[in-house]
Coordinates of C-alpha atoms and ligand atoms in Angstrom, one line a residue:
X834 CA 9.6 -13.7 32.2
X835 CA 7.0 -11.0 31.5
X836 CA 6.9 -7.7 33.4
X837 CA 3.7 -6.4 34.9
X838 CA 3.0 -4.0 32.1
X839 CA 3.3 -6.8 29.6
X840 CA 1.0 -9.0 31.5
X841 CA -1.6 -6.3 31.8
X842 CA -1.4 -5.6 28.1
X843 CA -1.6 -9.3 27.3
X844 CA -4.8 -9.6 29.4
X845 CA -6.2 -6.6 27.6
X846 CA -5.4 -8.2 24.3
X847 CA -7.3 -11.3 25.2
X848 CA -10.4 -9.4 25.7
X849 CA -9.9 -7.2 22.7
X850 CA -9.3 -10.2 20.5
X851 CA -12.7 -11.5 21.3
X852 CA -14.3 -8.2 20.6
X853 CA -13.0 -7.1 17.3
X854 CA -12.8 -8.8 13.9
X855 CA -9.6 -10.6 13.4
X856 CA -8.5 -8.4 10.6
X857 CA -8.9 -5.3 12.7
X858 CA -7.1 -7.1 15.5
X859 CA -4.1 -7.8 13.3
X860 CA -4.1 -4.4 11.8
X861 CA -4.6 -2.2 14.9
X862 CA -3.6 -4.2 17.9
X863 CA -0.8 -6.6 17.0
X864 CA 1.6 -3.7 16.1
X865 CA 1.2 -2.1 19.5
X866 CA 4.1 -2.5 21.9
X867 CA 3.5 -2.1 25.7
X868 CA 6.2 0.1 27.2
X869 CA 5.7 0.7 30.9
X870 CA 3.2 0.9 33.7
X871 CA 3.7 3.8 36.2
X872 CA 1.2 5.5 38.5
X873 CA -1.4 3.3 37.0
X874 CA -0.7 4.7 33.5
X875 CA 0.0 2.1 30.9
X876 CA 2.1 3.4 28.0
X877 CA 1.8 1.8 24.7
X878 CA 3.8 2.4 21.6
X879 CA 2.1 2.9 18.3
X880 CA 3.8 3.3 14.9
X881 CA 2.2 6.5 13.6
X882 CA -0.1 9.4 14.5
X883 CA -2.6 7.8 12.2
X884 CA -2.6 4.8 14.4
X885 CA -3.2 6.8 17.5
X886 CA -6.0 8.7 15.9
X887 CA -7.6 5.6 14.6
X888 CA -7.5 3.9 18.0
X889 CA -8.9 7.0 19.7
X890 CA -11.7 7.2 17.2
X891 CA -12.6 3.6 16.9
X892 CA -11.5 1.7 19.9
X893 CA -11.3 4.0 22.8
X894 CA -14.3 2.6 24.6
X895 CA -13.0 -0.9 24.3
X896 CA -9.5 0.1 25.4
X897 CA -10.9 2.1 28.4
X898 CA -13.1 -0.8 29.5
X899 CA -10.4 -3.5 29.3
X900 CA -7.8 -1.3 30.9
X901 CA -10.1 -0.4 33.8
X902 CA -10.9 -4.0 34.3
X903 CA -7.2 -4.7 34.7
X904 CA -6.1 -1.7 36.6
X905 CA -9.2 -0.2 38.3
X906 CA -11.2 3.0 37.6
X907 CA -8.3 5.4 37.6
X908 CA -6.4 3.6 35.0
X909 CA -4.9 5.8 32.3
X910 CA -3.5 5.1 28.9
X911 CA -0.6 6.9 27.2
X912 CA 0.5 6.6 23.7
X913 CA 4.0 6.9 22.6
X914 CA 4.2 7.5 18.9
X915 CA 7.4 6.2 17.4
X916 CA 7.7 6.4 13.7
X917 CA 10.3 4.6 11.7
X918 CA 13.3 6.9 11.4
X919 CA 11.4 9.4 13.5
X920 CA 10.9 11.9 10.8
X921 CA 7.8 13.3 12.3
X922 CA 9.4 15.3 15.1
X923 CA 12.6 17.1 14.9
X924 CA 14.3 16.3 18.2
X925 CA 14.3 12.6 17.5
X926 CA 12.5 11.7 20.6
X927 CA 9.3 9.8 20.5
X928 CA 6.5 12.1 21.8
X929 CA 3.8 11.1 24.0
X930 CA 0.1 11.8 23.9
X931 CA -1.8 11.4 27.1
X932 CA -5.2 10.0 27.2
X933 CA -7.7 11.6 27.7
X934 CA -6.6 14.3 25.3
X935 CA -8.4 16.5 22.9
X936 CA -5.2 18.3 22.0
X937 CA -4.6 17.1 18.5
X938 CA -2.3 20.0 17.8
X939 CA 0.4 18.0 19.4
X940 CA 0.4 16.0 16.3
X941 CA 1.0 18.9 14.0
X942 CA 4.5 19.6 12.8
X943 CA 5.3 23.1 11.6
X944 CA 9.0 23.5 11.3
X945 CA 9.3 25.6 8.2
X946 CA 8.7 29.1 7.0
X947 CA 6.5 29.9 4.0
X948 CA 8.8 30.0 1.0
X949 CA 6.7 32.4 -1.2
X950 CA 4.6 35.4 -0.5
X951 CA 1.4 35.2 -2.4
X952 CA 1.0 38.1 -4.7
X953 CA -2.4 39.5 -5.4
X954 CA -3.5 39.6 -9.0
X955 CA -4.3 37.3 -11.7
X956 CA -3.1 33.8 -11.5
X957 CA -2.6 32.0 -14.7
X958 CA -2.9 28.4 -14.7
X959 CA -3.3 25.6 -17.1
X960 CA -6.5 24.3 -15.5
X961 CA -8.6 27.4 -15.3
X962 CA -11.7 27.2 -17.4
X963 CA -11.7 30.2 -19.6
X964 CA -14.5 32.7 -19.2
X965 CA -15.0 32.1 -15.6
X966 CA -13.9 35.0 -13.5
X967 CA -13.7 33.4 -10.1
X968 CA -10.9 31.0 -9.7
X969 CA -12.3 27.7 -10.8
X970 CA -10.2 24.7 -11.0
X971 CA -11.3 21.6 -12.9
X972 CA -10.3 18.9 -10.4
X973 CA -9.5 16.5 -13.3
X974 CA -11.4 13.7 -11.7
X975 CA -12.9 10.7 -13.4
X976 CA -16.3 9.8 -11.9
X977 CA -15.7 6.1 -12.6
X978 CA -12.9 6.0 -10.1
X979 CA -15.1 6.5 -7.0
X980 CA -15.1 4.7 -3.7
X981 CA -18.4 3.1 -4.7
X982 CA -16.5 1.3 -7.4
X983 CA -13.5 0.5 -5.4
X984 CA -13.9 -3.0 -4.0
X985 CA -12.6 -3.4 -0.5
X986 CA -10.4 -6.4 0.4
X987 CA -7.6 -7.4 2.7
X988 CA -5.2 -6.2 0.1
X989 CA -6.3 -2.5 0.3
X990 CA -7.9 -2.2 3.7
X991 CA -5.5 0.2 5.4
X992 CA -5.0 2.4 2.3
X993 CA -8.7 2.5 1.6
X994 CA -9.8 3.4 5.1
X995 CA -7.1 6.0 5.4
X996 CA -8.1 7.4 2.0
X997 CA -11.7 7.5 3.0
X998 CA -10.9 9.4 6.2
X999 CA -8.8 11.9 4.2
X1000 CA -11.6 12.4 1.8
X1001 CA -13.9 13.1 4.8
X1002 CA -11.7 15.6 6.3
X1003 CA -9.0 16.8 4.0
X1004 CA -6.2 18.3 6.0
X1005 CA -7.9 17.4 9.2
X1006 CA -6.3 14.1 10.0
X1007 CA -2.8 13.0 11.0
X1008 CA -2.2 11.3 7.6
X1009 CA -0.9 14.3 5.7
X1010 CA 0.5 13.5 3.3
X1011 CA -1.2 10.2 2.6
X1012 CA 1.2 8.2 0.4
X1013 CA -0.3 5.2 -1.4
X1014 CA 2.2 2.9 -2.9
X1015 CA 2.1 -0.4 -4.7
X1016 CA 2.9 -2.1 -8.0
X1017 CA 1.4 -1.1 -11.2
X1018 CA -2.2 -2.0 -11.8
X1019 CA -3.2 -2.4 -8.2
X1020 CA -5.4 0.6 -7.9
X1021 CA -3.3 3.6 -6.9
X1022 CA -4.8 6.0 -9.4
X1023 CA -8.3 4.7 -8.7
X1024 CA -8.0 5.2 -5.0
X1025 CA -6.3 8.6 -5.3
X1026 CA -9.1 9.7 -7.5
X1027 CA -11.7 8.3 -5.2
X1028 CA -10.3 10.5 -2.4
X1029 CA -10.7 13.5 -4.6
X1030 CA -14.2 12.6 -5.6
X1031 CA -15.3 11.9 -2.0
X1032 CA -13.7 15.2 -0.8
X1033 CA -15.5 17.2 -3.5
X1034 CA -18.8 15.6 -2.7
X1035 CA -18.5 16.3 1.0
X1036 CA -16.9 19.7 0.6
X1037 CA -17.9 21.3 -2.7
X1038 CA -16.3 24.5 -1.7
X1039 CA -12.8 23.0 -1.6
X1040 CA -10.4 23.3 -4.5
X1041 CA -9.4 19.8 -5.4
X1042 CA -6.8 18.9 -8.0
X1043 CA -5.6 15.6 -9.4
X1044 CA -2.5 15.7 -11.4
X1045 CA -0.1 13.1 -12.6
X1046 CA 3.6 13.8 -11.7
X1047 CA 4.6 13.8 -15.4
X1048 CA 2.0 16.5 -16.2
X1049 CA 3.1 18.5 -13.2
X1050 CA 6.7 18.3 -14.5
X1051 CA 5.7 19.3 -18.0
X1052 CA 3.7 22.3 -16.7
X1053 CA 6.7 23.3 -14.6
X1054 CA 9.1 23.2 -17.5
X1055 CA 6.7 25.2 -19.6
X1056 CA 6.3 27.8 -16.9
X1057 CA 10.0 28.3 -16.7
X1058 CA 10.2 28.7 -20.5
X1059 CA 7.4 31.2 -20.4
X1060 CA 8.8 33.0 -17.5
X1061 CA 5.9 32.5 -15.2
X1062 CA 7.3 30.0 -12.7
X1063 CA 5.8 32.1 -9.9
X1064 CA 2.3 31.8 -11.3
X1065 CA 2.8 28.1 -11.5
X1066 CA 3.8 27.9 -7.9
X1067 CA 1.0 30.3 -6.7
X1068 CA -1.6 28.3 -8.5
X1069 CA -0.6 25.1 -6.8
X1070 CA -0.3 26.8 -3.5
X1071 CA -4.0 27.6 -3.6
X1072 CA -5.2 24.1 -3.9
X1073 CA -6.9 22.6 -0.8
X1074 CA -6.5 19.0 -1.7
X1075 CA -3.6 18.3 -4.1
X1076 CA -3.3 14.7 -5.4
X1077 CA -0.1 13.9 -7.2
X1078 CA -0.1 10.5 -8.9
X1079 CA 3.1 8.5 -9.5
X1080 CA 5.6 10.8 -7.7
X1081 CA 8.4 8.3 -8.5
X1082 CA 8.4 10.0 -11.9
X1083 CA 10.0 13.0 -10.2
X1084 CA 13.2 10.9 -9.9
X1085 CA 16.2 12.7 -11.1
X1086 CA 14.2 15.9 -11.9
X1087 CA 15.8 18.1 -9.4
X1088 CA 14.3 21.5 -10.4
X1089 CA 10.8 20.0 -10.4
X1090 CA 11.4 18.4 -7.0
X1091 CA 12.7 21.7 -5.6
X1092 CA 9.5 23.4 -6.8
X1093 CA 7.3 20.7 -5.5
X1094 CA 9.1 20.9 -2.2
X1095 CA 8.1 24.5 -1.8
X1096 CA 4.5 23.8 -2.8
X1097 CA 4.4 20.9 -0.4
X1098 CA 5.7 22.9 2.5
X1099 CA 3.3 25.7 1.8
X1100 CA 0.3 23.5 1.6
X1101 CA 1.2 21.4 4.6
X1102 CA 1.7 24.4 6.8
X1103 CA -1.6 25.9 5.8
X1104 CA -3.3 22.7 6.8
X1105 CA -4.0 21.6 3.2
X1106 CA -4.1 18.0 2.2
X1107 CA -1.6 16.2 0.1
X1108 CA -2.2 12.7 -1.4
X1109 CA 0.6 11.1 -3.3
X1110 CA 1.1 7.8 -5.0
X1111 CA 4.2 5.9 -5.9
X1112 CA 5.3 2.5 -7.1
X1113 CA 7.5 2.0 -4.0
X1114 CA 7.5 2.9 -0.4
X1115 CA 9.4 6.1 0.5
X1116 CA 12.5 4.2 1.7
X1117 CA 13.0 2.6 -1.7
X1118 CA 12.3 5.6 -3.9
X1119 CA 15.5 6.3 -5.8
X1120 CA 16.4 9.6 -7.3
X1121 CA 14.3 11.7 -4.9
X1122 CA 15.8 14.2 -2.6
X1123 CA 16.1 13.2 1.0
X1124 CA 14.2 16.2 2.3
X1125 CA 11.2 15.3 0.1
X1126 CA 11.3 11.7 1.2
X1127 CA 11.4 12.6 4.8
X1128 CA 8.3 14.7 4.3
X1129 CA 6.5 11.9 2.6
X1130 CA 6.9 10.0 5.8
X1131 CA 5.3 12.7 8.0
X1132 CA 1.8 11.3 7.5
X1133 CA 0.9 7.8 6.5
X1134 CA 2.3 5.4 3.9
X1135 CA -0.1 2.7 3.0
X1136 CA 0.4 0.0 0.5
X1137 CA -1.8 -1.8 -2.0
X1138 CA -1.2 -5.5 -2.4
X1139 CA -2.2 -8.0 -4.9
X1140 CA -5.8 -9.0 -4.4
X1141 CA -6.8 -12.4 -3.0
X1142 CA -9.2 -14.6 -5.0
X1143 CA -12.3 -13.4 -3.2
X1144 CA -11.4 -9.8 -3.9
X1145 CA -10.6 -10.6 -7.5
X1146 CA -14.1 -12.2 -7.9
X1147 CA -15.7 -9.2 -6.2
X1148 CA -13.9 -6.8 -8.6
X1149 CA -15.0 -8.8 -11.7
X1150 CA -18.6 -9.0 -10.4
X1151 CA -18.6 -5.3 -9.7
X1152 CA -17.3 -4.6 -13.2
X1153 CA -19.8 -6.7 -15.1
X1154 CA -22.6 -5.4 -12.9
X1155 CA -21.7 -1.8 -13.7
X1156 CA -21.5 -2.6 -17.4
X1157 CA -24.9 -4.4 -17.3
X1158 CA -23.5 -7.7 -18.5
X1159 CA -24.2 -11.2 -17.3
X1160 CA -21.5 -13.9 -17.3
X1161 CA -21.5 -17.4 -15.9
X1162 CA -19.9 -17.8 -12.5
X1163 CA -17.5 -20.5 -13.7
X1164 CA -16.1 -18.1 -16.3
X1165 CA -15.5 -15.4 -13.7
X1166 CA -13.8 -18.0 -11.5
X1167 CA -11.6 -19.1 -14.3
X1168 CA -10.5 -15.6 -14.9
X1169 CA -9.9 -14.9 -11.3
X1170 CA -8.0 -18.0 -10.8
X1171 CA -5.6 -17.5 -13.7
X1172 CA -5.0 -13.8 -13.5
X1173 CA -3.9 -13.1 -10.0
X1174 CA -1.5 -10.3 -9.5
X1175 CA -2.7 -7.3 -11.4
X1176 CA -6.2 -5.7 -11.4
X1177 CA -5.6 -4.0 -14.7
X1178 CA -4.9 -7.3 -16.4
X1179 CA -7.9 -8.8 -14.7
X1180 CA -10.1 -6.1 -16.2
X1181 CA -8.3 -6.5 -19.5
X1182 CA -9.1 -10.2 -19.7
X1183 CA -12.8 -9.4 -19.0
X1184 CA -12.8 -6.8 -21.8
X1185 CA -11.1 -9.0 -24.4
X1186 CA -13.5 -11.8 -23.5
X1187 CA -16.5 -9.5 -24.1
X1188 CA -15.0 -8.2 -27.3
X1189 CA -14.3 -11.8 -28.6
X1190 CA -17.8 -12.9 -27.8
X1191 CA -19.4 -9.8 -29.5
X1192 CA -17.2 -9.9 -32.6
X1193 CA -17.7 -13.6 -33.2
X1194 CA -21.2 -13.6 -31.9
X1195 CA -20.3 -16.5 -29.6
X1196 CA -21.7 -17.0 -26.2
X1197 CA -19.4 -16.5 -23.3
X1198 CA -18.6 -20.0 -22.2
X1199 CA -15.9 -21.5 -20.1
X1200 CA -14.3 -22.9 -23.2
X1201 CA -14.1 -19.5 -24.8
X1202 CA -12.6 -18.0 -21.6
X1203 CA -10.0 -20.8 -21.5
X1204 CA -8.8 -20.2 -25.0
X1205 CA -8.6 -16.5 -24.6
X1206 CA -6.9 -16.5 -21.3
X1207 CA -4.4 -19.1 -22.2
X1208 CA -3.4 -16.9 -25.1
X1209 CA -3.3 -13.9 -22.9
X1210 CA -1.1 -15.6 -20.3
X1211 CA 1.3 -16.8 -22.8
X1212 CA 1.8 -13.4 -24.2
X1213 CA 2.4 -11.7 -20.9
X1214 CA 5.3 -12.5 -18.7
X1215 CA 4.7 -15.6 -16.7
X1216 CA 4.6 -15.1 -12.9
X1217 CA 6.8 -17.6 -11.2
X1218 CA 4.6 -19.8 -9.0
X1219 CA 5.5 -22.2 -6.3
X1220 CA 4.2 -25.0 -8.5
X1221 CA 6.4 -24.0 -11.3
X1222 CA 9.4 -23.8 -9.1
X1223 CA 8.8 -27.4 -7.8
X1224 CA 8.4 -28.6 -11.4
X1225 CA 11.7 -27.0 -12.6
X1226 CA 13.6 -28.2 -9.5
X1227 CA 12.3 -31.7 -9.9
X1228 CA 13.1 -31.8 -13.6
X1229 CA 16.6 -30.6 -12.8
X1230 CA 17.4 -33.2 -10.2
X1231 CA 15.4 -35.7 -12.2
X1232 CA 13.1 -36.8 -9.5
X1233 CA 9.3 -37.3 -9.6
X1234 CA 7.4 -34.3 -8.4
X1235 CA 5.2 -36.3 -6.0
X1236 CA 8.3 -37.4 -4.1
X1237 CA 8.9 -33.9 -3.0
X1238 CA 5.4 -33.9 -1.6
X1239 CA 5.8 -37.1 0.2
X1240 CA 7.2 -37.7 3.7
X1241 CA 10.3 -39.4 2.5
X1242 CA 13.6 -38.3 4.2
X1243 CA 15.9 -39.6 1.5
X1244 CA 18.8 -37.2 1.2
X1245 CA 18.4 -36.1 -2.4
X1246 CA 14.6 -35.6 -2.0
X1247 CA 15.1 -33.6 1.1
X1248 CA 17.6 -31.4 -0.7
X1249 CA 15.4 -30.9 -3.7
X1250 CA 12.6 -29.9 -1.4
X1251 CA 14.9 -27.4 0.4
X1252 CA 16.0 -26.0 -2.9
X1253 CA 12.4 -25.5 -4.0
X1254 CA 11.6 -23.8 -0.7
X1255 CA 14.6 -21.6 -1.1
X1256 CA 13.6 -20.4 -4.6
X1257 CA 10.0 -20.0 -3.6
X1258 CA 11.2 -17.7 -0.8
X1259 CA 13.4 -15.7 -3.1
X1260 CA 11.3 -15.5 -6.3
X1261 CA 7.7 -15.3 -5.1
X1262 CA 5.9 -13.1 -2.7
X1263 CA 4.5 -16.0 -0.8
X1264 CA 4.9 -16.2 3.0
X1265 CA 7.0 -18.9 4.6
X1266 CA 3.8 -20.6 5.9
X1267 CA 2.3 -20.7 2.4
X1268 CA 5.5 -22.0 0.9
X1269 CA 5.7 -24.7 3.5
X1270 CA 2.1 -25.8 3.1
X1271 CA 2.5 -26.0 -0.7
X1272 CA 5.8 -27.9 -0.6
X1273 CA 5.3 -31.1 1.3
X1274 CA 2.9 -29.7 4.0
X1275 CA 5.6 -28.3 6.2
X1276 CA 5.5 -25.4 8.6
X1277 CA 7.2 -22.0 8.3
X1278 CA 10.1 -23.0 10.5
X1279 CA 11.0 -25.8 8.1
X1280 CA 11.1 -23.4 5.3
X1281 CA 13.3 -21.0 7.2
X1282 CA 15.6 -23.8 8.1
X1283 CA 15.7 -24.9 4.4
X1284 CA 16.6 -21.4 3.3
X1285 CA 19.5 -21.3 5.8
X1286 CA 20.8 -24.7 4.8
X1287 CA 20.7 -23.7 1.1
X1288 CA 22.4 -20.4 1.8
X1289 CA 25.1 -22.2 3.7
X1290 CA 25.7 -24.7 0.9
X1291 CA 25.9 -21.9 -1.6
X1292 CA 28.6 -20.2 0.5
X1293 CA 30.6 -23.4 1.0
X1294 CA 30.0 -25.7 -1.9
X1295 CA 31.1 -24.5 -5.3
X1296 CA 29.4 -27.3 -7.3
X1297 CA 26.2 -26.7 -5.5
X1298 CA 26.4 -23.0 -6.2
X1299 CA 26.7 -23.6 -9.9
X1300 CA 23.7 -25.9 -9.8
X1301 CA 21.7 -23.3 -8.1
X1302 CA 22.7 -20.7 -10.7
X1303 CA 21.6 -23.1 -13.5
X1304 CA 18.2 -23.7 -11.8
X1305 CA 17.7 -20.0 -11.3
X1306 CA 18.4 -19.4 -15.0
X1307 CA 15.8 -22.0 -16.0
X1308 CA 13.3 -20.5 -13.6
X1309 CA 13.7 -17.1 -15.2
X1310 CA 13.6 -18.3 -18.7
Ligands
ADP2321 P1 -2.3 1.8 -10.7 O1 -2.6 3.3 -10.7 O2 -1.9 1.3 -9.3 O3 -1.4 1.3 -11.7 P2 -5.1 1.8 -11.4 O4 -5.7 2.6 -10.3 O5 -5.0 2.4 -12.7 O6 -3.7 1.1 -10.9 O7 -6.0 0.5 -11.4 C1 -6.0 -0.4 -12.6 C2 -7.5 -0.8 -12.9 O8 -7.9 -1.7 -11.8 C3 -8.4 0.4 -12.9 O9 -9.3 0.1 -14.0 C4 -9.1 0.3 -11.6 O10 -10.4 0.8 -11.7 C5 -9.1 -1.1 -11.2 N1 -9.1 -1.4 -9.8 C6 -8.0 -1.3 -9.0 N2 -8.3 -1.6 -7.8 C7 -9.6 -1.8 -7.7 C8 -10.5 -2.1 -6.7 N3 -10.1 -2.3 -5.4 N4 -11.9 -2.3 -7.0 C9 -12.2 -2.1 -8.3 N5 -11.4 -1.8 -9.3 C10 -10.1 -1.7 -9.0
MG2322 MG1 -1.7 4.8 -11.9

């Protein structure tokens, strides 16, 4: 049974779904939870201030129209912003923003006092270009890492659009800090740099600085040794847009974290922008102080995922276009098919292929690509794929692989299928639906059921448990 507010929201969604691209619908509307309807005010829950701002900026007309259609001309919308763990506000209550509102200051959080008085005088810092009187900071940006060269795809949509917004208005959005996280080689550094480049283009007067966490750490240690820790801190407190790459490197370095904490507070309170990257989401970052982690969650954490095939092709094409090279489509497809999880490796393959063809004066053909990539794949760690899991499981139980794909309900086949599903769930990043469709054309519920069955057997059947351990060892060999 649905309540009135749920029905109202469902009706709104029906209209919205027809009016926005499906990706946007999934990103911006599916996460919304309707909460209540009182005095013709519908309250919806959104997961972050960023969400609220984005909805207000992009979709307010659509929301207004659909809501009025449902509830009449005096309909109103309220947002309740509930962040995971509620680190954004201190009193642990979700806070509400009423539409229409222009009062964005409700979104600002200023609980801390400034830790350091800024002294007048010369500020020594490692990035100052000698000979220039006025403070001039080299932003340490690489022009190749611009938004123009950053190919957009489903895998990076949220992070990219948030990054773009931050570059437009550093310190002027709710996503402060912006934390970009994802595995190595998926574009964190590129995107973080792009934000800096974009900000510098739009606001040349701003002091922008990109620094890697390791470099920050080294500078800090040096400043302590040279007795000018305060200069170090003052220098960083003057930056308008501070980009710190790979903050997971701060793990275990308490003094550096402490110093960064003060810098962070100062910048955040002065409305300056922080952009951070890490290899894990804040909740999984080990060795970082809780007070830092909780600040990381004040703004927006957005992840970068492995690119899909289409995006991989677009990245390759973008790359060869920029380098002024031509390459047969089938070669690009071959590369994009076989190197699927890491953009750095994707580019690496392209570069080795070019090098090979130049050195040996050979034309770039599919054959050449095949030889080279097969070598490359063998030398890097093999990603466990669903196909590979099926093969190992079938070998182990000594059954033909096409039986697993067939409709047969013979007990040992069913079990092998379930085992393959179980390992695919645990050892790959594939969704339940993907696993099901690749293993016997089943749906996600079947996969879920398979995982439960296998887990039960592991708990209750010792022989089965040992078998599973052996299979897992083979898979990871
Ligand atoms: P990370 O910092 O996450 O390890 P990088 O930012 O160094 O990854 O990216 C690795 C390589 O992949 C870089 O050469 C970068 O330019 C490229 N790259 C990553 N994402 C994209 C993208 N969306 N479009 C184009 N190139 C990309
Ligand atoms: Mg990087």
